Coordinates of C-alpha atoms in Angstrom, one line a residue:
M1486 CA -10.4 16.6 1.2
I1487 CA -7.8 13.9 0.9
Q1488 CA -10.6 11.4 0.3
A1489 CA -12.1 13.5 -2.5
V1490 CA -9.0 13.2 -4.8
E1491 CA -7.8 10.3 -6.9
T1492 CA -4.5 10.0 -5.1
G1493 CA -4.2 11.3 -1.6
V1494 CA -0.6 12.4 -0.7
C1495 CA 0.6 13.1 2.8
M1496 CA 4.0 14.2 4.0
E1497 CA 5.7 11.9 6.5
N1498 CA 5.3 14.5 9.2
G1499 CA 1.6 14.8 8.6
S1500 CA -1.1 14.1 11.1
P1501 CA -1.6 10.4 12.1
A1502 CA -5.2 10.5 10.8
L1503 CA -4.1 11.6 7.4
L1504 CA -1.1 9.2 7.3
E1505 CA -3.6 6.3 7.8
I1506 CA -5.8 7.2 4.8
A1507 CA -3.2 8.6 2.4
D1508 CA -2.5 6.6 -0.8
M1509 CA 1.1 7.8 -0.8
V1510 CA 3.4 9.1 2.0
C1511 CA 6.3 11.2 0.9
P1512 CA 9.2 12.8 2.8
A1513 CA 8.7 16.0 4.7
V1514 CA 8.6 19.3 2.6
T1515 CA 12.0 20.2 4.1
E1516 CA 13.3 17.0 2.6
N1517 CA 12.1 17.6 -0.9
G1518 CA 8.8 15.8 -0.3
I1519 CA 6.9 17.7 -2.9
Y1520 CA 9.5 17.0 -5.5
T1521 CA 9.5 13.3 -4.6
A1522 CA 5.7 13.2 -4.8
F1523 CA 5.7 14.9 -8.2
E1524 CA 8.3 12.5 -9.5
K1525 CA 6.4 9.4 -8.3
L1526 CA 3.2 10.7 -9.9
N1527 CA 5.0 11.5 -13.2
L1528 CA 4.1 15.2 -12.9
L1529 CA 7.7 16.3 -13.8

């Protein structure tokens, strides 16, 4: 699924396989990773 989107985002605590192919790696969800990803992608 991550390969089917324009920008693949993975949290830093994601699986090694996903971390390798992700376009962007953000902090863990518990460290406001979703907020950080949204900011970097100009979604906020």
